[in-house]
Amino acid sequence: MEAAREAGRGAAPWRAMSAEELEKQYSPSRWAVRRGPEETLKTYSEIGIAATARARAARRSLLGVPYGAAAAEALDVYLPEAAAEDATLDQMVDQVARSIVFLQERFPSNQGMYLCGHSAGAHLAAMMLPVDWTEWPVTPNLKAFFLVSGVYDLEPLVHTSVNAPLRLTPEDARRNSPQRLLEAAAAQPGGPAGPVLVIVGQHDSPEFRRQAREFCQTLCRGGWRASLEEVPDVDHFEILWKLAEQDDVLTQKSSPWKKRCQNTRILSQSVSCRQKENS
């Protein structure tokens, strides 16, 4: 079955790459267009720390709320109007699912949860798409998925330095690849099926852009309400911080899900998955 799916997918471009080129493709900081790799990582780390401090100061929040027994199994809850131990990727995926269930149980009358992730976070959010929530104690009120510059087929990473802390085997990668899981699924799993917005930056690496395009196509073939956005003139890091700008494309693009800013002009090039499927 796996061999048949591989044949249908054709030869993946990454398989023909040298080890050096593959390493470059999956090292986002090497594709930053306005800063060197080290300066990029330092700059956006500092921006992230400052943004977290502002969020904690401006909103009512519950910090470090445990949803499991392990020290790392805690989350920060930011309410409207108002360093961790190592883990395997399987555990991380399970932790995300359990934290979502925890939120639904803790706030059962919530008006909807929006899963948003960037890079590795986009992968973890995407791993919630194949989950059959009918097998869990509650079905979370998931309204939409917002996936920014993610990797959805992990097999290429096995052959790069990104895998050093993860230590994924090829089987681990397949088991934790939403692209593979959704390709193998006969239909959408039970539970909510909100819209999915797959986003990638113009200056993300060609492999990141390919993965975004192919993942959106897979979602569309599976019956999901999915669309693809390529945001112009941003790299892997700048695309995230655009979320903080009220007039930016990412902020605007999420607004229809919340029924506001409906007449806002979208500046990015919107690509319909269904139109792109055969291209």
GROMACS .gro file of C-alpha atoms in nm, residues 39 62 77 110-111 178 187 267:
model
    8
   39GLU     CA    1   2.131   3.774   1.329
   62LEU     CA    2  -0.364   3.181   3.334
   77VAL     CA    3  -0.427   3.058   2.855
  110ASN     CA    4  -1.630   2.864   2.434
  111GLN     CA    5  -1.729   3.021   2.103
  178PRO     CA    6  -0.001   1.487   0.840
  187ALA     CA    7  -1.235   1.017   0.450
  267LEU     CA    8  -0.261   4.192  -0.117
   0.00000   0.00000   0.00000
